[in-house]
mmCIF file with all atom_site columns, C-alpha atoms and ligand atoms in Angstrom:
data_model
loop_
_atom_site.group_PDB
_atom_site.id
_atom_site.type_symbol
_atom_site.label_atom_id
_atom_site.label_alt_id
_atom_site.label_comp_id
_atom_site.label_asym_id
_atom_site.label_entity_id
_atom_site.label_seq_id
_atom_site.pdbx_PDB_ins_code
_atom_site.Cartn_x
_atom_site.Cartn_y
_atom_site.Cartn_z
_atom_site.occupancy
_atom_site.B_iso_or_equiv
_atom_site.pdbx_formal_charge
_atom_site.auth_seq_id
_atom_site.auth_comp_id
_atom_site.auth_asym_id
_atom_site.auth_atom_id
_atom_site.pdbx_PDB_model_num
ATOM   1   C CA . MET M 1 1   ? -8.706  32.033  -14.575 1.00 97.00 ? 5   MET M CA 1
ATOM   2   C CA . LYS M 1 2   ? -6.967  30.865  -11.479 1.00 97.00 ? 6   LYS M CA 1
ATOM   3   C CA . GLU M 1 3   ? -4.484  28.117  -11.094 1.00 97.00 ? 7   GLU M CA 1
ATOM   4   C CA . ASN M 1 4   ? -4.715  25.618  -8.247  1.00 97.00 ? 8   ASN M CA 1
ATOM   5   C CA . LYS M 1 5   ? -1.711  23.833  -6.921  1.00 97.00 ? 9   LYS M CA 1
ATOM   6   C CA . TYR M 1 6   ? -1.624  20.438  -5.301  1.00 97.00 ? 10  TYR M CA 1
ATOM   7   C CA . GLU M 1 7   ? 1.344   19.309  -3.269  1.00 96.00 ? 11  GLU M CA 1
ATOM   8   C CA . PHE M 1 8   ? 1.941   16.911  -0.424  1.00 95.00 ? 12  PHE M CA 1
ATOM   9   C CA . ARG M 1 9   ? 4.723   16.068  1.935   1.00 97.00 ? 13  ARG M CA 1
ATOM   10  C CA . TYR M 1 10  ? 6.056   12.660  2.770   1.00 98.00 ? 14  TYR M CA 1
ATOM   11  C CA . GLU M 1 11  ? 8.949   11.367  4.804   1.00 98.00 ? 15  GLU M CA 1
ATOM   12  C CA . VAL M 1 12  ? 12.005  9.796   3.186   1.00 98.00 ? 16  VAL M CA 1
ATOM   13  C CA . PHE M 1 13  ? 14.346  7.596   5.200   1.00 98.00 ? 17  PHE M CA 1
ATOM   14  C CA . ASP M 1 14  ? 17.676  6.350   3.853   1.00 98.00 ? 18  ASP M CA 1
ATOM   15  C CA . ASP M 1 15  ? 16.812  2.828   4.951   1.00 98.00 ? 19  ASP M CA 1
ATOM   16  C CA . ILE M 1 16  ? 14.743  0.803   7.377   1.00 98.00 ? 20  ILE M CA 1
ATOM   17  C CA . SER M 1 17  ? 17.005  1.690   10.306  1.00 98.00 ? 21  SER M CA 1
ATOM   18  C CA . GLY M 1 18  ? 15.405  5.145   10.433  1.00 98.00 ? 22  GLY M CA 1
ATOM   19  C CA . LEU M 1 19  ? 11.988  3.706   11.306  1.00 98.00 ? 23  LEU M CA 1
ATOM   20  C CA . ASN M 1 20  ? 10.679  3.062   14.800  1.00 98.00 ? 24  ASN M CA 1
ATOM   21  C CA . GLU M 1 21  ? 10.394  -0.565  15.870  1.00 98.00 ? 25  GLU M CA 1
ATOM   22  C CA . LYS M 1 22  ? 6.682   -0.937  15.081  1.00 98.00 ? 26  LYS M CA 1
ATOM   23  C CA . ASP M 1 23  ? 7.057   0.411   11.528  1.00 98.00 ? 27  ASP M CA 1
ATOM   24  C CA . SER M 1 24  ? 10.252  -1.521  11.007  1.00 98.00 ? 28  SER M CA 1
ATOM   25  C CA . ARG M 1 25  ? 8.548   -4.795  11.964  1.00 98.00 ? 29  ARG M CA 1
ATOM   26  C CA . LEU M 1 26  ? 5.665   -4.067  9.581   1.00 98.00 ? 30  LEU M CA 1
ATOM   27  C CA . LEU M 1 27  ? 7.980   -3.313  6.676   1.00 98.00 ? 31  LEU M CA 1
ATOM   28  C CA . THR M 1 28  ? 10.036  -6.441  7.374   1.00 98.00 ? 32  THR M CA 1
ATOM   29  C CA . LYS M 1 29  ? 6.850   -8.499  7.203   1.00 98.00 ? 33  LYS M CA 1
ATOM   30  C CA . ALA M 1 30  ? 5.921   -6.874  3.871   1.00 98.00 ? 34  ALA M CA 1
ATOM   31  C CA . ARG M 1 31  ? 9.379   -7.663  2.527   1.00 98.00 ? 35  ARG M CA 1
ATOM   32  C CA . ASP M 1 32  ? 9.169   -11.267 3.709   1.00 98.00 ? 36  ASP M CA 1
ATOM   33  C CA . ILE M 1 33  ? 5.607   -11.982 2.556   1.00 98.00 ? 37  ILE M CA 1
ATOM   34  C CA . THR M 1 34  ? 6.520   -11.236 -1.069  1.00 98.00 ? 38  THR M CA 1
ATOM   35  C CA . ILE M 1 35  ? 7.536   -14.894 -1.150  1.00 98.00 ? 39  ILE M CA 1
ATOM   36  C CA . ASN M 1 36  ? 3.823   -15.812 -1.130  1.00 98.00 ? 40  ASN M CA 1
ATOM   37  C CA . ALA M 1 37  ? 2.990   -13.768 -4.208  1.00 98.00 ? 41  ALA M CA 1
ATOM   38  C CA . TYR M 1 38  ? 1.757   -15.697 -7.235  1.00 98.00 ? 42  TYR M CA 1
ATOM   39  C CA . ALA M 1 39  ? 3.394   -13.837 -10.082 1.00 98.00 ? 43  ALA M CA 1
ATOM   40  C CA . PRO M 1 40  ? 4.446   -16.352 -12.744 1.00 98.00 ? 44  PRO M CA 1
ATOM   41  C CA . TYR M 1 41  ? 3.795   -13.825 -15.540 1.00 97.00 ? 45  TYR M CA 1
ATOM   42  C CA . SER M 1 42  ? 5.396   -10.590 -14.333 1.00 97.00 ? 46  SER M CA 1
ATOM   43  C CA . HIS M 1 43  ? 7.847   -12.217 -11.887 1.00 97.00 ? 47  HIS M CA 1
ATOM   44  C CA . PHE M 1 44  ? 7.184   -9.115  -9.796  1.00 98.00 ? 48  PHE M CA 1
ATOM   45  C CA . HIS M 1 45  ? 6.295   -10.201 -6.275  1.00 98.00 ? 49  HIS M CA 1
ATOM   46  C CA . VAL M 1 46  ? 4.490   -7.664  -4.106  1.00 98.00 ? 50  VAL M CA 1
ATOM   47  C CA . GLY M 1 47  ? 3.685   -7.882  -0.402  1.00 98.00 ? 51  GLY M CA 1
ATOM   48  C CA . ALA M 1 48  ? 1.342   -5.597  1.533   1.00 98.00 ? 52  ALA M CA 1
ATOM   49  C CA . VAL M 1 49  ? 0.955   -5.872  5.298   1.00 98.00 ? 53  VAL M CA 1
ATOM   50  C CA . ALA M 1 50  ? -1.532  -3.926  7.418   1.00 98.00 ? 54  ALA M CA 1
ATOM   51  C CA . ILE M 1 51  ? -1.612  -3.220  11.097  1.00 98.00 ? 55  ILE M CA 1
ATOM   52  C CA . LEU M 1 52  ? -5.141  -2.552  12.310  1.00 98.00 ? 56  LEU M CA 1
ATOM   53  C CA . GLU M 1 53  ? -6.177  -0.259  15.138  1.00 97.00 ? 57  GLU M CA 1
ATOM   54  C CA . ASN M 1 54  ? -6.458  -3.252  17.476  1.00 97.00 ? 58  ASN M CA 1
ATOM   55  C CA . GLY M 1 55  ? -2.888  -4.348  16.688  1.00 98.00 ? 59  GLY M CA 1
ATOM   56  C CA . GLU M 1 56  ? -3.927  -7.234  14.411  1.00 98.00 ? 60  GLU M CA 1
ATOM   57  C CA . ILE M 1 57  ? -1.597  -7.782  11.470  1.00 98.00 ? 61  ILE M CA 1
ATOM   58  C CA . MET M 1 58  ? -2.801  -8.996  8.076   1.00 98.00 ? 62  MET M CA 1
ATOM   59  C CA . ALA M 1 59  ? -1.017  -9.589  4.792   1.00 98.00 ? 63  ALA M CA 1
ATOM   60  C CA . GLY M 1 60  ? -1.788  -9.700  1.080   1.00 98.00 ? 64  GLY M CA 1
ATOM   61  C CA . THR M 1 61  ? 0.255   -10.555 -2.006  1.00 98.00 ? 65  THR M CA 1
ATOM   62  C CA . ASN M 1 62  ? -0.385  -10.103 -5.716  1.00 98.00 ? 66  ASN M CA 1
ATOM   63  C CA . GLN M 1 63  ? -2.188  -13.000 -7.347  1.00 98.00 ? 67  GLN M CA 1
ATOM   64  C CA . GLU M 1 64  ? -1.852  -13.181 -11.121 1.00 98.00 ? 68  GLU M CA 1
ATOM   65  C CA . ASN M 1 65  ? -3.813  -15.167 -13.676 1.00 98.00 ? 69  ASN M CA 1
ATOM   66  C CA . ALA M 1 66  ? -3.240  -16.620 -17.144 1.00 98.00 ? 70  ALA M CA 1
ATOM   67  C CA . SER M 1 67  ? -6.008  -14.239 -18.169 1.00 98.00 ? 71  SER M CA 1
ATOM   68  C CA . TYR M 1 68  ? -3.852  -11.240 -17.243 1.00 98.00 ? 72  TYR M CA 1
ATOM   69  C CA . PRO M 1 69  ? -6.514  -8.675  -16.271 1.00 98.00 ? 73  PRO M CA 1
ATOM   70  C CA . VAL M 1 70  ? -7.891  -11.124 -13.704 1.00 98.00 ? 74  VAL M CA 1
ATOM   71  C CA . GLY M 1 71  ? -4.754  -10.695 -11.595 1.00 98.00 ? 75  GLY M CA 1
ATOM   72  C CA . ILE M 1 72  ? -5.083  -8.678  -8.384  1.00 98.00 ? 76  ILE M CA 1
ATOM   73  C CA . CYS M 1 73  ? -2.538  -6.419  -6.713  1.00 98.00 ? 77  CYS M CA 1
ATOM   74  C CA . ALA M 1 74  ? -1.290  -7.167  -3.209  1.00 98.00 ? 78  ALA M CA 1
ATOM   75  C CA . GLU M 1 75  ? -2.948  -4.038  -1.808  1.00 98.00 ? 79  GLU M CA 1
ATOM   76  C CA . ARG M 1 76  ? -6.438  -5.003  -2.979  1.00 98.00 ? 80  ARG M CA 1
ATOM   77  C CA . VAL M 1 77  ? -6.006  -8.627  -1.889  1.00 98.00 ? 81  VAL M CA 1
ATOM   78  C CA . LEU M 1 78  ? -5.132  -7.223  1.529   1.00 98.00 ? 82  LEU M CA 1
ATOM   79  C CA . LEU M 1 79  ? -8.044  -4.768  1.689   1.00 98.00 ? 83  LEU M CA 1
ATOM   80  C CA . GLY M 1 80  ? -10.503 -7.521  0.723   1.00 98.00 ? 84  GLY M CA 1
ATOM   81  C CA . SER M 1 81  ? -9.223  -9.809  3.475   1.00 98.00 ? 85  SER M CA 1
ATOM   82  C CA . VAL M 1 82  ? -9.234  -7.126  6.147   1.00 98.00 ? 86  VAL M CA 1
ATOM   83  C CA . ALA M 1 83  ? -12.713 -5.921  5.181   1.00 98.00 ? 87  ALA M CA 1
ATOM   84  C CA . THR M 1 84  ? -14.010 -9.488  5.334   1.00 98.00 ? 88  THR M CA 1
ATOM   85  C CA . LEU M 1 85  ? -12.357 -10.691 8.525   1.00 98.00 ? 89  LEU M CA 1
ATOM   86  C CA . HIS M 1 86  ? -12.315 -7.412  10.481  1.00 97.00 ? 90  HIS M CA 1
ATOM   87  C CA . PRO M 1 87  ? -15.125 -5.325  8.990   1.00 96.00 ? 91  PRO M CA 1
ATOM   88  C CA . ASP M 1 88  ? -15.309 -2.918  11.948  1.00 96.00 ? 92  ASP M CA 1
ATOM   89  C CA . ILE M 1 89  ? -11.649 -2.246  12.617  1.00 97.00 ? 93  ILE M CA 1
ATOM   90  C CA . PRO M 1 90  ? -9.899  0.563   10.764  1.00 98.00 ? 94  PRO M CA 1
ATOM   91  C CA . ILE M 1 91  ? -6.472  0.069   9.234   1.00 98.00 ? 95  ILE M CA 1
ATOM   92  C CA . GLU M 1 92  ? -3.735  2.177   10.796  1.00 98.00 ? 96  GLU M CA 1
ATOM   93  C CA . THR M 1 93  ? -0.779  1.578   8.476   1.00 98.00 ? 97  THR M CA 1
ATOM   94  C CA . ILE M 1 94  ? 0.047   -0.518  5.398   1.00 99.00 ? 98  ILE M CA 1
ATOM   95  C CA . ALA M 1 95  ? 3.612   -1.416  4.430   1.00 99.00 ? 99  ALA M CA 1
ATOM   96  C CA . VAL M 1 96  ? 4.268   -2.360  0.782   1.00 98.00 ? 100 VAL M CA 1
ATOM   97  C CA . SER M 1 97  ? 7.372   -4.019  -0.597  1.00 98.00 ? 101 SER M CA 1
ATOM   98  C CA . TYR M 1 98  ? 8.355   -6.162  -3.569  1.00 98.00 ? 102 TYR M CA 1
ATOM   99  C CA . SER M 1 99  ? 10.951  -8.532  -4.901  1.00 98.00 ? 103 SER M CA 1
ATOM   100 C CA . ALA M 1 100 ? 11.665  -9.333  -8.521  1.00 95.00 ? 104 ALA M CA 1
ATOM   101 C CA . GLU M 1 101 ? 13.811  -11.891 -10.280 1.00 86.00 ? 105 GLU M CA 1
ATOM   102 C CA . ASN M 1 102 ? 15.640  -9.673  -12.743 1.00 87.00 ? 106 ASN M CA 1
ATOM   103 C CA . ILE M 1 103 ? 15.161  -6.236  -11.239 1.00 91.00 ? 107 ILE M CA 1
ATOM   104 C CA . SER M 1 104 ? 16.866  -5.012  -8.116  1.00 95.00 ? 108 SER M CA 1
ATOM   105 C CA . SER M 1 105 ? 14.466  -4.157  -5.338  1.00 97.00 ? 109 SER M CA 1
ATOM   106 C CA . ASP M 1 106 ? 16.329  -1.188  -3.913  1.00 98.00 ? 110 ASP M CA 1
ATOM   107 C CA . HIS M 1 107 ? 13.773  1.635   -4.088  1.00 98.00 ? 111 HIS M CA 1
ATOM   108 C CA . PRO M 1 108 ? 10.134  2.141   -3.058  1.00 98.00 ? 112 PRO M CA 1
ATOM   109 C CA . ILE M 1 109 ? 7.183   1.420   -5.330  1.00 97.00 ? 113 ILE M CA 1
ATOM   110 C CA . SER M 1 110 ? 3.860   3.116   -4.830  1.00 97.00 ? 114 SER M CA 1
ATOM   111 C CA . PRO M 1 111 ? 0.376   1.692   -5.374  1.00 98.00 ? 115 PRO M CA 1
ATOM   112 C CA . CYS M 1 112 ? -1.096  1.617   -8.885  1.00 98.00 ? 116 CYS M CA 1
ATOM   113 C CA . GLY M 1 113 ? -4.010  3.880   -9.771  1.00 98.00 ? 117 GLY M CA 1
ATOM   114 C CA . MET M 1 114 ? -6.640  1.232   -9.143  1.00 98.00 ? 118 MET M CA 1
ATOM   115 C CA . CYS M 1 115 ? -5.220  0.486   -5.700  1.00 98.00 ? 119 CYS M CA 1
ATOM   116 C CA . ARG M 1 116 ? -5.097  4.197   -4.871  1.00 98.00 ? 120 ARG M CA 1
ATOM   117 C CA . GLN M 1 117 ? -8.811  4.369   -5.600  1.00 98.00 ? 121 GLN M CA 1
ATOM   118 C CA . ALA M 1 118 ? -9.459  1.283   -3.441  1.00 98.00 ? 122 ALA M CA 1
ATOM   119 C CA . LEU M 1 119 ? -7.332  2.639   -0.587  1.00 98.00 ? 123 LEU M CA 1
ATOM   120 C CA . LEU M 1 120 ? -9.167  5.973   -0.724  1.00 98.00 ? 124 LEU M CA 1
ATOM   121 C CA . GLU M 1 121 ? -12.544 4.222   -0.512  1.00 97.00 ? 125 GLU M CA 1
ATOM   122 C CA . TYR M 1 122 ? -11.302 2.358   2.577   1.00 97.00 ? 126 TYR M CA 1
ATOM   123 C CA . GLU M 1 123 ? -10.215 5.614   4.195   1.00 97.00 ? 127 GLU M CA 1
ATOM   124 C CA . THR M 1 124 ? -13.536 7.342   3.510   1.00 96.00 ? 128 THR M CA 1
ATOM   125 C CA . ARG M 1 125 ? -15.496 4.293   4.638   1.00 95.00 ? 129 ARG M CA 1
ATOM   126 C CA . PHE M 1 126 ? -13.804 4.315   8.048   1.00 96.00 ? 130 PHE M CA 1
ATOM   127 C CA . HIS M 1 127 ? -13.206 8.093   8.233   1.00 96.00 ? 131 HIS M CA 1
ATOM   128 C CA . LYS M 1 128 ? -9.584  7.282   9.046   1.00 97.00 ? 132 LYS M CA 1
ATOM   129 C CA . PRO M 1 129 ? -6.370  7.942   7.126   1.00 98.00 ? 133 PRO M CA 1
ATOM   130 C CA . ILE M 1 130 ? -4.279  4.913   6.175   1.00 98.00 ? 134 ILE M CA 1
ATOM   131 C CA . ARG M 1 131 ? -0.549  5.539   6.576   1.00 98.00 ? 135 ARG M CA 1
ATOM   132 C CA . LEU M 1 132 ? 1.672   3.992   3.918   1.00 98.00 ? 136 LEU M CA 1
ATOM   133 C CA . ILE M 1 133 ? 5.227   2.703   4.331   1.00 99.00 ? 137 ILE M CA 1
ATOM   134 C CA . LEU M 1 134 ? 6.788   2.033   0.921   1.00 98.00 ? 138 LEU M CA 1
ATOM   135 C CA . SER M 1 135 ? 10.134  0.368   0.262   1.00 98.00 ? 139 SER M CA 1
ATOM   136 C CA . GLY M 1 136 ? 11.936  -2.312  -1.704  1.00 98.00 ? 140 GLY M CA 1
ATOM   137 C CA . GLN M 1 137 ? 13.872  -5.122  -0.042  1.00 98.00 ? 141 GLN M CA 1
ATOM   138 C CA . THR M 1 138 ? 16.587  -2.558  0.664   1.00 98.00 ? 142 THR M CA 1
ATOM   139 C CA . GLY M 1 139 ? 17.112  1.174   0.371   1.00 98.00 ? 143 GLY M CA 1
ATOM   140 C CA . LYS M 1 140 ? 14.971  4.227   0.875   1.00 98.00 ? 144 LYS M CA 1
ATOM   141 C CA . VAL M 1 141 ? 11.679  4.163   2.727   1.00 98.00 ? 145 VAL M CA 1
ATOM   142 C CA . PHE M 1 142 ? 8.817   6.559   2.039   1.00 98.00 ? 146 PHE M CA 1
ATOM   143 C CA . VAL M 1 143 ? 6.213   7.219   4.733   1.00 98.00 ? 147 VAL M CA 1
ATOM   144 C CA . ILE M 1 144 ? 2.994   8.876   3.569   1.00 98.00 ? 148 ILE M CA 1
ATOM   145 C CA . LYS M 1 145 ? 0.463   10.091  6.146   1.00 98.00 ? 149 LYS M CA 1
ATOM   146 C CA . SER M 1 146 ? -2.643  9.180   4.168   1.00 98.00 ? 150 SER M CA 1
ATOM   147 C CA . ALA M 1 147 ? -3.108  7.007   1.077   1.00 98.00 ? 151 ALA M CA 1
ATOM   148 C CA . GLY M 1 148 ? -5.628  9.534   -0.262  1.00 98.00 ? 152 GLY M CA 1
ATOM   149 C CA . LEU M 1 149 ? -2.822  12.047  -0.740  1.00 98.00 ? 153 LEU M CA 1
ATOM   150 C CA . LEU M 1 150 ? -1.757  9.953   -3.728  1.00 98.00 ? 154 LEU M CA 1
ATOM   151 C CA . LEU M 1 151 ? -5.042  10.599  -5.518  1.00 98.00 ? 155 LEU M CA 1
ATOM   152 C CA . PRO M 1 152 ? -5.775  14.306  -5.978  1.00 97.00 ? 156 PRO M CA 1
ATOM   153 C CA . LEU M 1 153 ? -9.151  15.298  -7.437  1.00 96.00 ? 157 LEU M CA 1
ATOM   154 C CA . ALA M 1 154 ? -10.400 11.789  -6.754  1.00 96.00 ? 158 ALA M CA 1
ATOM   155 C CA . PHE M 1 155 ? -13.805 10.517  -7.719  1.00 96.00 ? 159 PHE M CA 1
ATOM   156 C CA . THR M 1 156 ? -15.648 9.570   -4.522  1.00 93.00 ? 160 THR M CA 1
ATOM   157 C CA . SER M 1 157 ? -19.082 8.395   -3.421  1.00 90.00 ? 161 SER M CA 1
ATOM   158 C CA . GLU M 1 158 ? -20.014 12.020  -2.681  1.00 90.00 ? 162 GLU M CA 1
ATOM   159 C CA . GLU M 1 159 ? -20.500 12.523  -6.415  1.00 93.00 ? 163 GLU M CA 1
ATOM   160 C CA . LEU M 1 160 ? -23.151 9.836   -6.456  1.00 93.00 ? 164 LEU M CA 1
ATOM   161 C CA . GLY M 1 161 ? -25.533 11.826  -4.273  1.00 86.00 ? 165 GLY M CA 1
HETATM 162 N N1 . LIG S 2 .   ? 1.407   -4.936  -8.315  1.00 61.19 ? 220 LIG S N1 1
HETATM 163 C C1 . LIG S 2 .   ? 0.965   -4.948  -7.021  1.00 61.19 ? 220 LIG S C1 1
HETATM 164 O O1 . LIG S 2 .   ? 0.574   -5.992  -6.495  1.00 61.19 ? 220 LIG S O1 1
HETATM 165 N N2 . LIG S 2 .   ? 1.000   -3.796  -6.318  1.00 61.19 ? 220 LIG S N2 1
HETATM 166 C C2 . LIG S 2 .   ? 1.527   -2.626  -6.770  1.00 61.19 ? 220 LIG S C2 1
HETATM 167 O O2 . LIG S 2 .   ? 1.562   -1.652  -6.029  1.00 61.19 ? 220 LIG S O2 1
HETATM 168 C C3 . LIG S 2 .   ? 2.049   -2.539  -8.147  1.00 61.19 ? 220 LIG S C3 1
HETATM 169 C C4 . LIG S 2 .   ? 1.862   -3.744  -8.991  1.00 61.19 ? 220 LIG S C4 1
HETATM 170 C C5 . LIG S 2 .   ? 1.428   -6.200  -9.053  1.00 61.19 ? 220 LIG S C5 1
HETATM 171 C C6 . LIG S 2 .   ? 0.436   -6.340  -10.165 1.00 61.19 ? 220 LIG S C6 1
HETATM 172 C C7 . LIG S 2 .   ? 1.107   -7.394  -11.025 1.00 61.19 ? 220 LIG S C7 1
HETATM 173 O O3 . LIG S 2 .   ? 0.818   -8.678  -10.499 1.00 61.19 ? 220 LIG S O3 1
HETATM 174 C C8 . LIG S 2 .   ? 2.585   -7.141  -10.827 1.00 61.19 ? 220 LIG S C8 1
HETATM 175 O O4 . LIG S 2 .   ? 2.690   -6.363  -9.641  1.00 61.19 ? 220 LIG S O4 1
HETATM 176 C C9 . LIG S 2 .   ? 3.241   -6.402  -11.979 1.00 61.19 ? 220 LIG S C9 1
HETATM 177 O O5 . LIG S 2 .   ? 2.530   -5.267  -12.301 1.00 61.19 ? 220 LIG S O5 1
#
């Protein structure tokens, strides 16, 4: 028997002021776009904003539904839009933030399992890592070099032959 170990490194900033201007602008947009989320059931408003390799910026927000499982996370709304409108341009970085009515938004959230799988597929499709910038409306900021790092031992298309 041998034991494998998985670990990854990510950057932690005390707040947005530690970021360079480009990253700071992206995170500010993610914070601001949470206002366009449709989250009447969870009251948890998520914004995801991507900068593409050509400098284009696109946003997504979570869109819920009275039939709860129909709701879609901000990250997958974003990926669907980018893939449709800019099918040939890789994503460089995605910033994710949130705001909530009764919960303070003072720490980062990270993508749910389903979004991790979707982000990984996007990375493998374009052979390019997607950087993540994660933060609430205030407080610490996490920067992760590649979304795929969040999904060890992932199931990928390679298994399908
Ligand atoms: N949500 C996202 O949009 N992205 C995440 O990273 C975590 C969760 C949404 C799904 C649902 O509409 C609400 O947040 C509460 O789970």
